[in-house]
Coordinates of C-alpha atoms in Angstrom, one line a residue:
M1117 CA 68.5 36.8 -44.8
T1118 CA 72.0 37.8 -44.2
T1119 CA 72.5 41.4 -41.8
R1120 CA 73.2 43.1 -45.1
N1121 CA 69.9 42.8 -46.8
W1122 CA 68.3 43.5 -42.9
I1123 CA 70.1 46.6 -43.0
D1124 CA 69.5 47.7 -46.7
M1125 CA 66.1 46.8 -46.0
G1126 CA 65.5 49.0 -43.2
R1127 CA 67.4 51.8 -44.7
G1128 CA 65.1 51.7 -48.0
A1129 CA 61.7 51.6 -45.9
L1130 CA 63.0 54.5 -43.4
F1131 CA 63.6 56.7 -46.5
A1132 CA 60.5 55.4 -48.8
V1133 CA 58.3 56.8 -45.5
F1134 CA 60.3 59.9 -46.2
L1135 CA 59.7 60.3 -49.8
V1136 CA 56.2 59.2 -49.6
G1137 CA 55.6 62.2 -47.0
L1138 CA 57.7 64.6 -49.4
S1139 CA 55.4 63.5 -52.3
W1140 CA 51.9 63.9 -50.8
A1141 CA 53.5 67.7 -49.3
A1142 CA 54.4 68.7 -52.7
I1143 CA 51.5 67.5 -54.6
V1144 CA 49.4 70.0 -51.8
S1145 CA 51.7 72.8 -51.2
W1146 CA 54.9 73.9 -52.4
H1147 CA 55.2 75.9 -49.7
Q1148 CA 55.2 72.9 -47.3
T1149 CA 57.5 71.0 -49.4
L1150 CA 60.2 73.8 -48.7
S1151 CA 59.6 73.6 -45.1
L1152 CA 60.8 70.3 -45.2
L1153 CA 64.1 71.0 -46.7
P1154 CA 65.8 70.2 -43.3
A1155 CA 64.2 66.8 -43.5
V1156 CA 65.9 66.4 -46.9
V1157 CA 68.9 66.7 -45.2
F1158 CA 68.4 64.4 -42.6
A1159 CA 67.0 61.6 -44.8
G1160 CA 69.9 62.3 -47.3
V1161 CA 72.8 62.1 -44.4
G1162 CA 71.6 59.5 -42.6
L1163 CA 70.9 57.0 -46.1
V1164 CA 74.3 57.2 -46.6
V1165 CA 75.8 56.9 -43.5
A1166 CA 73.2 54.2 -42.2
G1167 CA 74.9 52.7 -45.8
R1168 CA 78.7 53.6 -45.3
K1169 CA 79.1 53.1 -41.5
P1170 CA 75.8 50.8 -40.1
Q1171 CA 77.4 50.3 -36.8
N1172 CA 77.2 54.3 -36.4
A1173 CA 73.6 54.5 -34.7
I1174 CA 73.8 58.8 -36.1
G1175 CA 72.8 57.1 -39.2
W1176 CA 69.9 55.6 -38.3
L1177 CA 68.6 58.3 -35.7
F1178 CA 68.9 60.6 -38.8
L1179 CA 66.9 58.3 -40.8
G1180 CA 64.2 58.1 -38.3
V1181 CA 64.3 62.1 -38.5
G1182 CA 63.4 61.7 -41.9
A1183 CA 60.7 59.4 -41.8
V1184 CA 59.2 61.2 -38.7
C1185 CA 59.2 64.0 -41.1
G1186 CA 57.5 62.2 -44.0
L1187 CA 54.8 61.5 -41.9
I1188 CA 54.5 65.1 -40.6
G1189 CA 54.4 65.8 -44.4
V1190 CA 51.6 63.0 -44.9
S1191 CA 49.5 64.5 -41.5
N1192 CA 49.9 68.2 -43.2
A1193 CA 48.9 67.0 -46.6
A1194 CA 46.0 65.0 -45.4
M1195 CA 44.6 67.8 -43.1
A1196 CA 44.9 70.6 -46.1
V1197 CA 42.9 68.2 -48.4
A1198 CA 40.1 67.7 -45.4
V1199 CA 40.0 71.0 -45.1
G1200 CA 39.8 72.2 -48.8
E1201 CA 36.9 69.3 -49.0
G1202 CA 35.1 71.3 -46.6
H1203 CA 35.2 68.4 -43.7
P1204 CA 38.2 68.8 -41.3
T1205 CA 36.9 66.3 -39.6
L1206 CA 36.9 62.9 -42.2
W1207 CA 38.2 60.1 -40.6
F1208 CA 42.1 60.5 -41.8
S1209 CA 42.4 64.1 -41.1
T1210 CA 41.5 63.4 -37.9
A1211 CA 44.6 60.7 -37.6
A1212 CA 46.8 63.1 -39.3
A1213 CA 46.1 65.8 -36.3
V1214 CA 46.1 62.8 -33.4
M1215 CA 49.5 62.1 -34.7
S1216 CA 50.3 66.1 -34.9
N1217 CA 50.3 66.1 -31.6
F1218 CA 53.2 64.0 -30.7
L1219 CA 55.3 64.1 -33.9
W1220 CA 57.4 66.7 -33.0
L1221 CA 58.7 64.9 -29.9
L1222 CA 60.2 62.2 -31.9
V1223 CA 61.9 65.1 -34.1
M1224 CA 63.3 66.6 -31.0
T1225 CA 64.5 63.2 -29.3
L1226 CA 65.7 61.6 -32.3
G1227 CA 67.1 64.6 -33.9
V1228 CA 68.8 66.5 -31.2
I1229 CA 69.1 64.5 -27.6
L1230 CA 70.4 61.1 -28.7
P1231 CA 72.5 62.5 -31.2
L1232 CA 74.0 64.9 -28.7
L1233 CA 74.8 61.8 -26.4
L1234 CA 76.2 59.5 -29.3
F1235 CA 78.1 62.3 -31.6
P1236 CA 80.6 61.1 -33.3
N1237 CA 80.7 57.7 -33.3
G1238 CA 78.1 56.2 -32.0
L1239 CA 79.2 54.9 -28.8
L1240 CA 78.1 56.0 -25.4
S1241 CA 80.0 55.7 -22.1
R1242 CA 78.2 54.1 -19.1
R1243 CA 77.8 57.5 -17.5
W1244 CA 75.4 58.7 -20.1
R1245 CA 73.6 55.8 -20.5
P1246 CA 70.3 56.7 -18.0
V1247 CA 70.4 59.7 -19.7
L1248 CA 69.5 58.0 -23.5
W1249 CA 67.1 55.5 -21.6
V1250 CA 65.0 58.2 -19.5
S1251 CA 65.6 60.2 -22.7
V1252 CA 63.5 57.1 -24.5
Y1253 CA 61.2 56.6 -21.8
A1254 CA 60.1 60.0 -21.6
M1255 CA 59.7 60.7 -25.3
V1256 CA 57.3 57.2 -25.2
V1257 CA 55.4 58.7 -22.2
G1258 CA 54.7 61.8 -24.5
V1259 CA 53.8 60.6 -27.1
A1260 CA 51.1 58.3 -25.7
I1261 CA 49.9 61.0 -24.1
G1262 CA 49.8 63.3 -27.4
A1263 CA 47.9 60.7 -28.8
F1264 CA 44.8 61.0 -26.2
A1265 CA 45.5 64.4 -25.6
P1266 CA 41.8 66.6 -25.2
T1267 CA 42.0 68.2 -28.6
I1268 CA 43.4 68.1 -31.9
T1269 CA 43.9 71.0 -34.1
V1270 CA 43.1 71.0 -37.9
G1271 CA 43.1 74.2 -39.9
G1272 CA 43.6 76.3 -37.4
Q1273 CA 40.3 75.0 -35.6
D1274 CA 40.3 73.0 -32.1
Y1275 CA 38.5 70.0 -32.3
E1276 CA 37.5 67.2 -29.7
N1277 CA 40.0 64.4 -30.2
P1278 CA 38.2 60.9 -30.7
L1279 CA 40.7 59.4 -28.1
H1280 CA 40.2 61.6 -25.6
A1281 CA 39.2 59.8 -22.4
S1282 CA 38.0 62.9 -19.9
T1283 CA 38.4 60.2 -16.6
W1284 CA 42.4 60.5 -17.1
D1285 CA 42.9 63.8 -17.3
S1286 CA 44.1 65.0 -14.3
V1287 CA 46.4 61.7 -14.4
T1288 CA 47.6 62.7 -18.4
S1289 CA 48.2 66.5 -17.9
K1290 CA 50.2 65.7 -15.0
L1291 CA 52.0 63.3 -16.7
W1292 CA 52.7 65.3 -19.9
V1293 CA 53.8 68.1 -17.9
V1294 CA 56.6 65.8 -16.4
A1295 CA 57.2 64.1 -20.0
L1296 CA 58.2 67.6 -21.0
G1297 CA 60.5 68.4 -18.1
V1298 CA 62.5 65.1 -18.1
L1299 CA 62.7 65.8 -21.9
S1300 CA 64.0 69.1 -21.1
V1301 CA 66.2 67.9 -18.1
C1302 CA 68.2 65.5 -20.4
G1303 CA 68.5 67.9 -23.5
A1304 CA 70.7 69.7 -21.3
L1305 CA 72.7 66.8 -20.0
A1306 CA 73.3 65.7 -23.4
L1307 CA 74.6 68.8 -24.3
V1308 CA 76.6 69.1 -20.9
S1309 CA 78.2 65.6 -21.9
T1310 CA 78.7 67.2 -25.8
I1311 CA 80.8 69.5 -24.0
L1312 CA 82.9 67.8 -22.0
R1313 CA 83.6 64.9 -25.0
F1314 CA 84.7 68.4 -26.7
R1315 CA 87.3 69.1 -23.9
R1316 CA 88.9 66.0 -23.6
S1317 CA 88.3 65.3 -26.8
V1318 CA 91.8 65.0 -29.3
G1319 CA 93.2 64.7 -33.0
V1320 CA 90.5 62.9 -35.3
E1321 CA 87.9 63.1 -33.0
R1322 CA 88.5 67.0 -31.7
V1323 CA 88.1 67.8 -35.4
Q1324 CA 85.2 66.1 -35.7
M1325 CA 83.7 67.8 -32.6
R1326 CA 84.3 70.9 -33.9
W1327 CA 82.2 70.4 -37.2
F1328 CA 79.5 69.8 -34.7
A1329 CA 80.0 72.9 -32.7
F1330 CA 80.2 75.1 -35.8
S1331 CA 76.7 73.9 -37.0
G1332 CA 75.1 74.1 -33.2
A1333 CA 76.7 77.7 -32.9
V1334 CA 75.3 79.0 -36.6
L1335 CA 71.8 77.3 -35.5
M1336 CA 72.2 79.2 -31.9
V1337 CA 73.1 82.9 -33.8
T1338 CA 70.0 81.9 -36.3
L1339 CA 67.8 81.0 -33.2
F1340 CA 68.9 84.5 -31.2
I1341 CA 69.3 87.6 -33.5
P1342 CA 65.9 89.3 -34.3
G1343 CA 64.3 88.4 -38.0
L1344 CA 66.7 85.6 -38.6
S1345 CA 64.7 83.1 -36.3
D1346 CA 61.5 84.2 -38.1
N1347 CA 62.6 83.3 -41.4
D1348 CA 61.7 80.0 -42.4
V1349 CA 64.2 80.1 -45.0
V1350 CA 67.0 80.6 -43.0
F1351 CA 66.3 78.5 -40.0
G1352 CA 65.9 75.6 -42.2
L1353 CA 69.4 76.2 -43.6
A1354 CA 70.9 76.5 -40.2
F1355 CA 68.8 73.8 -39.0
S1356 CA 70.2 71.9 -42.0
L1357 CA 73.3 72.7 -41.5
V1358 CA 73.5 70.1 -38.2
P1359 CA 73.1 66.9 -40.2
L1360 CA 75.4 68.1 -43.3
S1361 CA 78.2 68.7 -40.9
C1362 CA 77.7 65.6 -38.6
G1363 CA 77.5 64.1 -41.8
I1364 CA 81.6 65.2 -43.0
A1365 CA 82.7 64.7 -39.6
I1366 CA 81.6 61.0 -39.4
L1367 CA 82.2 59.9 -43.1
K1368 CA 85.8 62.0 -42.6
Y1369 CA 84.9 63.5 -46.1
H1370 CA 87.1 66.9 -46.0
L1371 CA 87.5 66.6 -42.4
Y1372 CA 90.3 69.4 -41.9
D1373 CA 88.6 71.7 -44.0
I1374 CA 86.7 73.0 -40.9
D1375 CA 89.6 75.8 -39.5
R1376 CA 89.2 77.3 -43.3
I1377 CA 85.4 77.3 -43.1
I1378 CA 85.0 78.6 -39.2
S1379 CA 87.8 81.5 -40.8
R1380 CA 85.8 82.6 -43.6
T1381 CA 82.5 82.6 -42.2
T1382 CA 83.8 84.6 -39.3
S1383 CA 85.3 87.1 -41.6
Y1384 CA 82.8 87.2 -44.1
A1385 CA 80.3 87.8 -40.4
I1386 CA 82.3 90.6 -39.2
V1387 CA 82.8 92.7 -42.2
T1388 CA 78.9 92.4 -43.2
G1389 CA 78.6 93.7 -40.1
L1390 CA 81.5 96.7 -40.2
L1391 CA 80.3 98.0 -43.7
L1392 CA 76.3 97.8 -42.9
T1393 CA 77.2 99.9 -39.9
T1394 CA 79.4 102.1 -42.2
Y1395 CA 76.7 102.6 -44.6
A1396 CA 74.1 102.9 -42.1
T1397 CA 76.3 105.5 -40.0
I1398 CA 76.6 108.2 -43.6
V1399 CA 73.3 107.5 -44.3
G1400 CA 72.0 108.4 -40.7
T1401 CA 74.2 111.5 -39.9
A1402 CA 74.1 112.9 -44.0
S1403 CA 70.6 113.0 -43.5
R1404 CA 70.7 114.2 -40.1
F1405 CA 72.4 117.2 -40.8
L1406 CA 70.9 117.7 -44.5
H1407 CA 67.4 117.1 -43.4
T1408 CA 66.9 114.9 -46.7
N1409 CA 67.3 111.4 -48.3
S1410 CA 68.9 112.9 -51.2
P1411 CA 69.9 109.7 -53.7
L1412 CA 73.5 110.8 -53.6
V1413 CA 73.9 110.4 -50.4
V1414 CA 72.7 107.0 -50.8
A1415 CA 75.0 106.7 -53.6
A1416 CA 78.0 108.1 -51.7
A1417 CA 77.6 105.3 -48.6
T1418 CA 77.2 102.9 -51.1
L1419 CA 80.6 103.6 -53.0
A1420 CA 82.1 104.5 -49.3
A1421 CA 81.5 100.6 -48.1
A1422 CA 82.3 99.3 -51.4
A1423 CA 85.6 101.3 -51.0
L1424 CA 86.3 99.9 -47.6
A1425 CA 85.4 96.0 -48.5
R1426 CA 88.1 94.5 -49.9
P1427 CA 91.1 96.3 -47.0
V1428 CA 88.6 95.6 -44.2
L1429 CA 88.2 92.0 -45.4
R1430 CA 92.0 91.4 -45.9
S1431 CA 92.7 93.0 -42.0
V1432 CA 90.0 91.0 -40.5
Q1433 CA 90.8 87.8 -42.1
T1434 CA 94.3 88.1 -40.8
V1435 CA 93.0 88.3 -37.2
V1436 CA 90.5 85.6 -37.8
D1437 CA 93.2 83.1 -39.2
R1438 CA 95.4 83.9 -36.4
R1439 CA 92.6 82.7 -34.1
F1440 CA 90.6 80.2 -35.6
N1441 CA 92.9 79.1 -38.6
R1442 CA 96.5 79.0 -37.0
S1443 CA 98.0 76.3 -39.4
R1444 CA 97.4 79.3 -42.5
Y1445 CA 98.7 82.1 -40.8
D1446 CA 101.6 80.1 -39.8
A1447 CA 102.3 79.1 -43.0
I1448 CA 101.9 82.3 -45.0
H1449 CA 104.0 84.1 -42.1
T1450 CA 107.0 81.2 -42.6
V1451 CA 106.7 81.8 -46.7
D1452 CA 107.1 85.7 -46.2
T1453 CA 110.1 85.0 -43.8
F1454 CA 111.5 82.3 -46.5
G1455 CA 110.6 84.9 -49.5
A1456 CA 112.8 87.7 -47.6
R1457 CA 115.7 85.8 -46.6
L1458 CA 115.9 84.7 -50.6
R1459 CA 116.3 88.1 -51.8
D1460 CA 119.6 88.1 -49.9
Q1461 CA 120.5 84.6 -50.2
V1462 CA 123.4 83.6 -53.2
D1463 CA 124.0 80.1 -52.1
P1464 CA 122.3 77.3 -53.8
D1465 CA 123.1 74.7 -51.2
Q1466 CA 122.3 77.1 -48.5
V1467 CA 118.8 78.4 -50.1
S1468 CA 117.8 74.7 -51.1
A1469 CA 117.9 73.5 -47.3
E1470 CA 115.6 76.7 -46.5
L1471 CA 113.3 75.6 -49.2
I1472 CA 113.3 71.9 -47.8
T1473 CA 112.7 73.4 -44.6
T1474 CA 109.9 76.1 -45.3
V1475 CA 107.8 72.9 -47.3
N1476 CA 108.1 70.7 -44.1
A1477 CA 107.0 73.7 -42.0
T1478 CA 104.0 74.6 -43.8
L1479 CA 102.8 71.5 -45.8
E1480 CA 104.2 68.7 -43.4
P1481 CA 104.8 66.3 -46.0
S1482 CA 106.1 62.6 -45.3
T1483 CA 108.6 62.8 -47.6
V1484 CA 110.9 65.7 -49.3
R1485 CA 113.0 65.4 -52.4
L1486 CA 114.5 68.1 -54.2
W1487 CA 115.7 68.0 -57.9
S1488 CA 117.9 70.6 -59.1
H1489 CA 119.6 71.1 -62.7
R1490 CA 123.4 72.7 -62.7
P1491 CA 124.7 73.6 -65.6
I1492 CA 128.3 71.7 -66.7

């Protein structure tokens, strides 16, 4: 068999594990299927990246995350079936509960730590290789200890783990703490390596790193804003943005749209906050002085917010473009300047020269040709 055949078989096997897990979760509980939304994106992006760029380890890591999430779906479904039948300690439920003790370590390592070290080209400098290998070793130790943990949880109840050996409790408990501590340190070092690569990056790699930074920033905002981190749908969408942005960056599909996306996201977030503040201020002030929550007050606040939406968005968009989408801001400024000069310019040759200059400055084409028709 050729190398390509082995690659296709590996992709198919990992994706098949994910599909089996998703199918089991869908049969048992639709809510579990919705919770696997990030896994769907991880598996899909991994399948495409591993097929287009098999030499890039990021695609295989994402496929691995999808396969592990498929196993999580199978284990959750198995435990739900056992609990529903009134026998939570059936053999398949026990095996699923044992896996649930350590599968999350695989997701954290394959989906967070290693991509931070390897993004965007899947290569790693000699300086950071020890971090990668230490992460893998700590993951293996954590998986081994998790399999022999004292208890397993099925249906919210703790049961004794049949694989547990009490004679090793003192050793395994210390190793478990050490493994988690080492993985946490490796995660912090992987984040530092990403920041350093971002600062040194230029050209296409710089744009790729900006995609990664944008998705990471959205995820961090979701985690730290009260109410958003507790919403499974919002968190799932934010977490799904990470593999999606990585896939765009690696495959270079609409790569240079990142400036526009950051600009629009920032603008709408700021405008939404300002409008909500305006609405709350009007309603709160009116209720305080009028001592009533009249529907007219609510309607007035809504109309005021709607009236401010367009001019506020336009003003905020200009300020944000100046910072995050400078090329668009400069292009608009150049075109406006050309339009102002055009009103006073009557010489066709001068207009043609300024038009070519404006097109070169705003669109940056490789060549420019201008055809004009002058009556004889």
